[in-house]
Amino acid sequence: MANPSMLSLIKTKRDGSEHSREELAWLVSNVKEIPDYQLSAWLMAVVLRGMTISETTHLTDLMAHSGQVMNLSDVPGPCADKHSTGGVGDKVTLVLAPLVASAGVTVAKLSGRGLGHTGGTVDKVEAIPGFTPEIPIEQFKQQLREIQIALASQTGELAPADGVLYAMRDVTGTVESIPLIAASVLSKKIASGADVILLDVKTGSGAFMKDDASAKALADTMMEVGRRLNKQVVCVVSEMGQPLGHAVGHSNEVAEAIQTLQGKGPEDLTELCVRLGGLILLGAGAVSTREAGEAKLREAIVSGAAIDKFREFVKAQGGDPRVIESPELMPQPRLRVPVEATQEGYVQQLDALPIGIACKDLGGGRLFKGAPLDLAVGVELKKKVGDRVEKGETLAYLLVNDEAKLAEATESVQSAYRIGPTPASAPDLIRAV
Ligand code: URA
């Protein structure tokens, strides 16, 4: 079909009508040839007009089949995959995948790059010298058979249509849409061929869904699309009002994930990984209760099995495992600049969105398609919700390479903190399962 078809698709969606499967099939199979301006106009129309559940199901199915759908039947045991809908400081995959694999359940992980103000696992692992997330399907499967863990990006053979739409959404303000997020996430999970799919749906200022009701609506959509496509999907709605852990960036997030696998990580990150992992172990039939799964995972951290699995995983994908002992082998910033408290009190709120924006402004996010990232920059949070702060005390450090970006990032981080006279406590990490 020639270019005018895209024009008619844009008009159909602009006017709030429903696309047929055939129209969506045409779009997905021509996605690489459609001019950027038409694709972005269509994406914006979807953001504004939405999609029915049947359109979302067709789009997911077509995107999943835009490349190969992995057949993991020659990998022993059930395979699990996990995905987050995007957050700030969300390095859960880097901890959870080796942790679950070390407890005996195979993890076939298909990940994405940064999106909007949120970071992506594929960008983060590239901070490890030599690590490649772009591995052929055969290597992916071989790794699953040999070490029970592999991570691939969706480019090339797997869900390539998501690769195109994802990169376009990142730079056109078209991320925040339930059907587009659902299709993007689930198409990758279907393409990975996993039997157990756990989705971590983030809620709060740092998430694309800003409140629990819209996060629940996204979770409901993904479970319904999964049901229609015969995939069992478990969704957890989890807190993203403040960033997860203390590190926001790339190298520093990998370093924090390593500490967590060694049992020295922040409490919120450790807790979330253990809770999600317990559900995966239960879903895979490796334990008979979630609590038993959690106990097994805590044991894997204490025994060193979790960090050993991370070492094996990094080596298998060409990375330098010495980053475990020497995180400074990853890109490091030139400057570490403190942001100070302008008043004393307790941190009542630490808004994840301006922290994510500060990291992006420092060079940790993309402003246009394919832009290179500075993997050294980011934010290191010293104070989080509930902490006592004195005037002039350091709230956070900015990890900086380009000083021209410092003033704006400092302002963003200052604006993220609300400090008041009364003690506050952090909200519940898990809102719903
Ligand atoms: N993660 C994805 O893979 N896609 C989205 O749209 C959001 C988060």
Coordinates of C-alpha atoms and ligand atoms in Angstrom, one line a residue:
M1 CA 0.0 0.0 0.0
A2 CA 1.3 3.5 -0.8
N3 CA 1.9 6.4 1.4
P4 CA -1.8 7.8 1.3
S5 CA -2.8 4.8 3.4
M6 CA -0.8 6.1 6.3
L7 CA -2.6 9.4 5.8
S8 CA -6.0 7.6 6.1
L9 CA -4.8 5.8 9.2
I10 CA -3.9 9.1 10.8
K11 CA -7.3 10.6 10.0
T12 CA -9.1 7.5 11.2
K13 CA -7.4 7.7 14.6
R14 CA -7.6 11.5 14.7
D15 CA -11.4 11.2 14.4
G16 CA -11.6 8.6 17.1
S17 CA -12.5 5.6 15.0
E18 CA -11.4 2.0 15.4
H19 CA -8.6 0.5 13.2
S20 CA -9.2 -2.9 11.6
R21 CA -6.6 -5.7 12.1
E22 CA -5.8 -5.2 8.4
E23 CA -5.0 -1.6 8.8
L24 CA -2.8 -2.3 11.8
A25 CA -1.1 -5.2 10.0
W26 CA -0.2 -2.8 7.1
L27 CA 1.2 -0.3 9.6
V28 CA 3.3 -2.8 11.4
S29 CA 4.7 -4.4 8.3
N30 CA 5.6 -1.0 6.7
V31 CA 6.7 0.7 10.0
K32 CA 10.3 1.0 8.8
E33 CA 9.3 2.8 5.6
I34 CA 6.7 5.2 7.0
P35 CA 8.0 8.7 7.2
D36 CA 8.8 9.9 10.8
Y37 CA 6.3 12.8 10.6
Q38 CA 3.4 10.5 9.7
L39 CA 4.3 7.9 12.3
S40 CA 4.6 10.5 15.0
A41 CA 1.3 12.1 14.0
W42 CA -0.4 8.7 14.2
L43 CA 1.2 8.0 17.6
M44 CA 0.0 11.3 18.9
A45 CA -3.5 10.5 17.6
V46 CA -3.4 7.2 19.6
V47 CA -2.2 9.0 22.7
L48 CA -5.2 11.5 22.4
R49 CA -7.9 9.1 21.2
G50 CA -6.9 5.8 22.7
M51 CA -7.5 2.3 21.4
T52 CA -10.1 -0.4 22.1
I53 CA -9.0 -3.6 23.7
S54 CA -9.4 -5.4 20.4
E55 CA -7.2 -2.8 18.6
T56 CA -4.6 -3.1 21.4
T57 CA -4.7 -6.9 21.2
H58 CA -4.2 -6.9 17.4
L59 CA -1.4 -4.3 17.6
T60 CA 0.4 -6.4 20.3
D61 CA 0.0 -9.6 18.3
L62 CA 1.2 -8.0 15.1
M63 CA 4.2 -6.3 16.8
A64 CA 5.2 -9.6 18.5
H65 CA 5.2 -11.3 15.2
S66 CA 7.0 -8.5 13.3
G67 CA 10.2 -10.6 13.9
Q68 CA 10.7 -14.1 15.2
V69 CA 8.8 -15.4 18.2
M70 CA 11.3 -17.5 20.1
N71 CA 10.5 -21.2 20.6
L72 CA 12.0 -22.1 23.9
S73 CA 10.7 -25.7 23.9
D74 CA 14.3 -27.0 23.7
V75 CA 15.2 -25.1 26.9
P76 CA 14.6 -27.3 29.9
G77 CA 12.0 -26.1 32.5
P78 CA 9.7 -23.1 32.4
C79 CA 11.3 -19.8 31.3
A80 CA 10.4 -16.5 33.0
D81 CA 10.5 -13.0 31.7
K82 CA 9.8 -9.8 33.6
H83 CA 9.2 -6.2 32.4
S84 CA 8.7 -2.9 34.1
T85 CA 6.5 -0.2 32.6
G86 CA 9.3 2.3 33.3
G87 CA 10.7 4.2 36.3
V88 CA 13.5 6.3 37.7
G89 CA 16.4 4.4 39.3
D90 CA 14.6 1.2 38.3
K91 CA 17.4 -1.3 38.1
V92 CA 15.2 -4.2 39.2
T93 CA 16.0 -6.4 36.1
L94 CA 19.8 -6.2 36.8
V95 CA 19.1 -7.7 40.2
L96 CA 16.1 -9.8 39.6
A97 CA 17.2 -11.7 36.5
P98 CA 20.4 -13.2 38.0
L99 CA 18.7 -13.6 41.4
V100 CA 15.9 -15.7 40.0
A101 CA 18.3 -17.7 37.7
S102 CA 20.5 -18.4 40.8
A103 CA 17.5 -20.0 42.4
G104 CA 17.0 -22.4 39.5
V105 CA 14.4 -20.7 37.3
T106 CA 15.5 -19.8 33.8
V107 CA 15.2 -16.1 32.8
A108 CA 14.8 -15.2 29.2
K109 CA 14.8 -11.4 29.3
L110 CA 14.0 -9.1 26.4
S111 CA 14.7 -5.5 27.4
G112 CA 14.4 -1.9 26.0
R113 CA 16.4 1.3 26.0
G114 CA 15.6 4.5 28.0
L115 CA 12.1 5.9 27.3
G116 CA 11.1 9.5 28.1
H117 CA 12.6 10.4 31.5
T118 CA 13.0 6.7 32.5
G119 CA 16.1 4.6 32.1
G120 CA 16.3 1.3 30.1
T121 CA 18.1 -1.9 30.9
V122 CA 19.7 -2.2 27.5
D123 CA 21.4 1.2 28.0
K124 CA 22.5 0.4 31.5
V125 CA 24.2 -2.9 30.7
E126 CA 26.2 -1.1 28.0
A127 CA 28.0 0.6 30.9
I128 CA 29.7 -2.7 31.5
P129 CA 32.8 -2.8 29.2
G130 CA 32.3 -5.3 26.4
F131 CA 28.7 -6.3 27.4
T132 CA 26.5 -6.8 24.4
P133 CA 22.7 -7.0 24.6
E134 CA 22.4 -7.5 20.9
I135 CA 22.9 -11.2 20.7
P136 CA 21.6 -13.6 18.0
I137 CA 18.6 -15.9 19.0
E138 CA 20.8 -19.0 18.9
Q139 CA 23.2 -17.5 21.5
F140 CA 20.3 -16.4 23.6
K141 CA 18.9 -20.0 23.7
Q142 CA 22.4 -21.5 24.2
Q143 CA 22.9 -19.3 27.2
L144 CA 19.5 -20.2 28.6
R145 CA 20.5 -23.9 28.3
E146 CA 23.9 -23.4 29.8
I147 CA 23.6 -20.8 32.5
Q148 CA 19.8 -20.2 32.7
I149 CA 20.0 -16.5 32.0
A150 CA 20.2 -14.3 28.8
L151 CA 19.3 -10.7 28.0
A152 CA 18.6 -9.4 24.6
S153 CA 17.4 -6.1 23.2
Q154 CA 14.4 -6.1 20.9
T155 CA 16.3 -4.8 17.8
G156 CA 16.9 -6.9 14.7
E157 CA 15.2 -10.3 14.9
L158 CA 12.9 -9.8 17.9
A159 CA 9.9 -7.5 17.9
P160 CA 11.5 -5.1 15.4
A161 CA 8.3 -3.0 15.1
D162 CA 8.5 -2.2 18.7
G163 CA 12.1 -1.0 18.2
V164 CA 10.9 1.6 15.6
L165 CA 7.8 2.7 17.5
Y166 CA 9.7 2.9 20.8
A167 CA 12.5 5.1 19.5
M168 CA 9.9 7.4 17.9
R169 CA 7.7 7.6 21.1
D170 CA 10.8 8.4 23.2
V171 CA 11.3 11.7 21.4
T172 CA 7.8 12.8 20.4
G173 CA 6.0 13.0 23.7
T174 CA 4.0 9.9 22.9
V175 CA 5.0 7.5 25.6
E176 CA 2.1 8.0 28.0
S177 CA -0.6 5.8 26.4
I178 CA -2.1 2.6 27.9
P179 CA -2.5 0.9 24.5
L180 CA 1.0 1.9 23.3
I181 CA 2.7 0.8 26.5
A182 CA 0.7 -2.4 26.7
A183 CA 1.5 -3.3 23.1
S184 CA 5.2 -2.4 23.5
V185 CA 5.7 -4.4 26.7
L186 CA 3.6 -7.4 25.8
S187 CA 4.9 -7.7 22.2
K188 CA 8.4 -8.2 23.6
K189 CA 7.2 -10.6 26.2
I190 CA 5.5 -12.7 23.6
A191 CA 8.5 -12.6 21.3
S192 CA 10.7 -13.8 24.1
G193 CA 8.7 -17.0 24.2
A194 CA 8.5 -17.0 28.0
D195 CA 6.0 -19.2 29.9
V196 CA 5.9 -17.0 33.1
I197 CA 5.4 -13.3 32.5
L198 CA 5.7 -10.9 35.4
L199 CA 4.9 -7.2 34.8
D200 CA 5.9 -4.5 37.2
V201 CA 3.5 -1.7 36.6
K202 CA 4.9 1.5 38.1
T203 CA 2.7 4.1 39.7
G204 CA 3.5 7.7 40.8
S205 CA 5.3 10.8 39.6
G206 CA 8.3 8.9 38.1
A207 CA 6.1 6.5 36.2
F208 CA 4.1 7.0 33.0
M209 CA 1.0 6.2 35.0
K210 CA 0.8 8.9 37.7
D211 CA -1.7 7.4 40.0
D212 CA -2.8 4.0 41.3
A213 CA -6.1 4.1 39.3
S214 CA -4.3 4.5 35.9
A215 CA -1.6 2.0 36.8
K216 CA -4.4 -0.5 37.6
A217 CA -6.1 0.3 34.3
L218 CA -2.8 -0.4 32.5
A219 CA -2.4 -3.7 34.4
D220 CA -6.0 -4.7 33.6
T221 CA -5.4 -3.9 29.9
M222 CA -2.2 -6.0 29.8
M223 CA -3.8 -8.9 31.6
E224 CA -6.8 -8.9 29.2
V225 CA -4.6 -8.6 26.1
G226 CA -2.5 -11.5 27.6
R227 CA -5.6 -13.5 28.1
R228 CA -6.8 -12.9 24.6
L229 CA -3.4 -14.0 23.2
N230 CA -3.2 -17.1 25.5
K231 CA -0.4 -15.8 27.7
Q232 CA -0.7 -15.8 31.4
V233 CA 0.4 -12.5 32.8
V234 CA 0.9 -11.5 36.4
C235 CA 1.0 -7.8 37.2
V236 CA 2.3 -6.1 40.3
V237 CA 1.5 -2.4 40.8
S238 CA 4.5 -0.9 42.6
E239 CA 5.6 2.5 43.9
M240 CA 7.4 5.0 41.7
G241 CA 6.6 8.2 43.6
Q242 CA 10.3 8.5 44.6
P243 CA 13.2 6.8 42.8
L244 CA 14.1 3.2 43.6
G245 CA 17.3 2.9 45.6
H246 CA 19.9 5.7 45.6
A247 CA 21.4 5.6 42.1
V248 CA 19.8 7.1 39.0
G249 CA 21.8 6.9 35.9
H250 CA 23.7 4.1 34.1
S251 CA 27.1 3.1 35.6
N252 CA 25.9 4.0 39.0
E253 CA 22.8 1.9 38.7
V254 CA 24.8 -1.1 37.6
A255 CA 27.0 -0.6 40.7
E256 CA 24.0 -0.4 43.0
A257 CA 22.5 -3.6 41.4
I258 CA 25.8 -5.4 42.1
Q259 CA 25.8 -4.2 45.8
T260 CA 22.2 -5.5 46.0
L261 CA 23.1 -8.9 44.7
Q262 CA 25.9 -8.9 47.3
G263 CA 23.4 -8.2 50.1
K264 CA 24.6 -4.6 50.5
G265 CA 21.9 -2.8 48.5
P266 CA 19.2 -0.3 49.5
E267 CA 16.3 -1.8 51.4
D268 CA 13.5 -0.7 49.0
L269 CA 15.3 -2.2 45.9
T270 CA 16.1 -5.5 47.8
E271 CA 12.6 -5.8 49.0
L272 CA 11.0 -5.2 45.6
C273 CA 13.3 -7.7 43.9
V274 CA 12.7 -10.4 46.5
R275 CA 8.9 -9.8 46.4
L276 CA 8.8 -10.0 42.5
G277 CA 11.2 -12.9 42.5
G278 CA 9.0 -14.8 44.9
L279 CA 6.1 -14.5 42.5
I280 CA 8.2 -15.7 39.6
L281 CA 9.4 -18.7 41.5
L282 CA 5.8 -19.5 42.4
G283 CA 4.6 -19.0 38.8
A284 CA 7.3 -21.3 37.5
G285 CA 6.3 -24.0 40.0
A286 CA 9.7 -23.9 41.7
V287 CA 8.1 -23.4 45.1
S288 CA 4.6 -23.9 46.6
T289 CA 4.2 -20.5 48.2
R290 CA 5.4 -17.0 47.5
E291 CA 7.0 -16.8 50.9
A292 CA 9.0 -19.9 50.2
G293 CA 10.2 -18.3 47.0
E294 CA 11.3 -15.2 48.8
A295 CA 13.2 -17.2 51.4
K296 CA 15.0 -19.0 48.7
L297 CA 16.0 -15.8 47.0
R298 CA 17.2 -14.2 50.3
E299 CA 19.3 -17.3 50.8
A300 CA 20.8 -17.0 47.3
I301 CA 22.0 -13.4 48.2
V302 CA 23.5 -14.5 51.5
S303 CA 25.2 -17.6 50.0
G304 CA 26.8 -15.6 47.1
A305 CA 24.9 -17.7 44.5
A306 CA 23.2 -14.5 43.2
I307 CA 26.4 -12.5 42.5
D308 CA 28.1 -15.6 41.1
K309 CA 25.2 -15.9 38.6
F310 CA 25.6 -12.2 37.7
R311 CA 29.3 -12.9 37.0
E312 CA 28.5 -15.8 34.7
F313 CA 25.9 -13.8 32.9
V314 CA 28.2 -10.8 32.3
K315 CA 31.0 -13.0 31.0
A316 CA 28.6 -14.9 28.7
Q317 CA 27.5 -11.7 27.0
G318 CA 31.1 -10.5 26.5
G319 CA 31.2 -8.1 29.5
D320 CA 34.1 -7.6 31.9
P321 CA 33.1 -9.3 35.2
R322 CA 35.8 -7.3 37.0
V323 CA 33.2 -4.5 37.4
I324 CA 31.9 -6.5 40.4
E325 CA 35.1 -5.8 42.3
S326 CA 36.0 -2.6 40.5
P327 CA 32.9 -0.6 39.4
E328 CA 35.2 2.3 38.4
L329 CA 35.9 0.3 35.2
M330 CA 32.5 1.6 34.0
P331 CA 32.3 5.2 32.7
Q332 CA 32.8 7.7 35.5
P333 CA 31.8 11.4 35.7
R334 CA 34.4 14.2 35.9
L335 CA 32.6 15.9 38.8
R336 CA 30.5 15.0 41.7
V337 CA 28.6 18.1 42.8
P338 CA 26.5 18.3 46.0
V339 CA 23.0 19.7 46.1
E340 CA 22.4 21.1 49.5
A341 CA 19.2 21.4 51.6
T342 CA 18.0 25.0 52.0
Q343 CA 16.1 24.2 55.2
E344 CA 16.1 21.6 58.0
G345 CA 13.4 19.1 58.7
Y346 CA 12.2 15.7 57.3
V347 CA 12.0 14.7 53.7
Q348 CA 8.3 14.5 53.1
Q349 CA 8.4 13.9 49.4
L350 CA 11.1 13.1 46.8
D351 CA 9.5 13.5 43.4
A352 CA 11.0 11.0 41.0
L353 CA 10.1 12.9 37.8
P354 CA 12.4 15.9 38.2
I355 CA 15.2 13.5 39.3
G356 CA 14.7 11.6 36.0
I357 CA 14.6 14.8 34.1
A358 CA 17.9 16.0 35.8
C359 CA 19.6 12.7 34.8
K360 CA 18.3 13.2 31.2
D361 CA 19.4 16.8 31.1
L362 CA 22.9 15.8 32.3
G363 CA 23.2 13.6 29.2
G364 CA 21.7 10.4 30.5
G365 CA 18.7 10.5 28.2
R366 CA 17.9 11.1 24.5
L367 CA 16.5 14.3 23.1
F368 CA 16.5 12.9 19.5
K369 CA 16.3 9.5 17.9
G370 CA 19.6 7.5 18.3
A371 CA 21.4 10.2 20.3
P372 CA 24.4 8.8 22.2
L373 CA 24.1 8.7 26.0
D374 CA 26.6 9.7 28.6
L375 CA 26.6 6.6 30.8
A376 CA 28.7 8.2 33.5
V377 CA 26.3 10.9 34.5
G378 CA 23.3 10.8 36.9
V379 CA 22.1 11.5 40.4
E380 CA 23.2 9.9 43.6
L381 CA 20.5 10.4 46.3
K382 CA 21.7 10.8 49.9
K383 CA 18.3 11.6 51.4
K384 CA 15.0 9.9 50.7
V385 CA 11.5 10.2 52.1
G386 CA 11.5 10.0 55.9
D387 CA 15.1 11.0 56.4
R388 CA 16.1 13.9 58.7
V389 CA 18.0 16.7 57.0
E390 CA 19.9 19.7 58.4
K391 CA 20.1 23.0 56.6
G392 CA 23.2 22.9 54.2
E393 CA 23.4 19.1 54.4
T394 CA 23.9 17.2 51.1
L395 CA 20.6 15.9 49.7
A396 CA 22.1 14.4 46.6
Y397 CA 25.2 14.5 44.3
L398 CA 25.0 15.3 40.7
L399 CA 27.3 13.2 38.5
V400 CA 28.4 15.6 35.8
N401 CA 30.6 15.7 32.7
D402 CA 29.3 18.9 31.1
E403 CA 29.2 21.8 33.5
A404 CA 26.9 23.8 31.2
K405 CA 24.1 21.4 32.3
L406 CA 24.7 21.8 36.0
A407 CA 22.5 24.8 36.9
E408 CA 19.4 23.3 35.3
A409 CA 20.0 19.9 36.9
T410 CA 20.6 21.4 40.3
E411 CA 17.3 23.2 40.1
S412 CA 15.5 20.0 39.1
V413 CA 16.9 18.1 42.0
Q414 CA 16.2 21.0 44.5
S415 CA 12.6 21.1 43.2
A416 CA 12.2 17.3 43.8
Y417 CA 12.6 17.6 47.5
R418 CA 9.8 18.7 49.8
I419 CA 11.1 19.2 53.4
G420 CA 8.8 19.8 56.3
P421 CA 8.8 19.8 60.1
T422 CA 7.1 16.5 60.7
P423 CA 8.5 13.0 60.2
A424 CA 7.1 11.2 57.2
S425 CA 7.2 7.6 56.0
A426 CA 7.7 6.1 52.6
P427 CA 4.6 4.8 50.9
D428 CA 4.0 1.0 50.5
L429 CA 6.3 -0.4 47.8
I430 CA 3.7 -2.8 46.4
R431 CA 0.2 -1.5 45.9
A432 CA -1.5 -4.5 44.3
V433 CA -0.8 -7.9 42.8
Ligands
URA1 N1 8.6 -0.4 28.6 C1 8.4 -0.7 27.3 O1 9.0 -1.7 26.8 N2 7.5 0.0 26.6 C2 6.8 1.0 27.1 O2 6.1 1.6 26.3 C3 7.0 1.4 28.4 C4 7.9 0.6 29.2

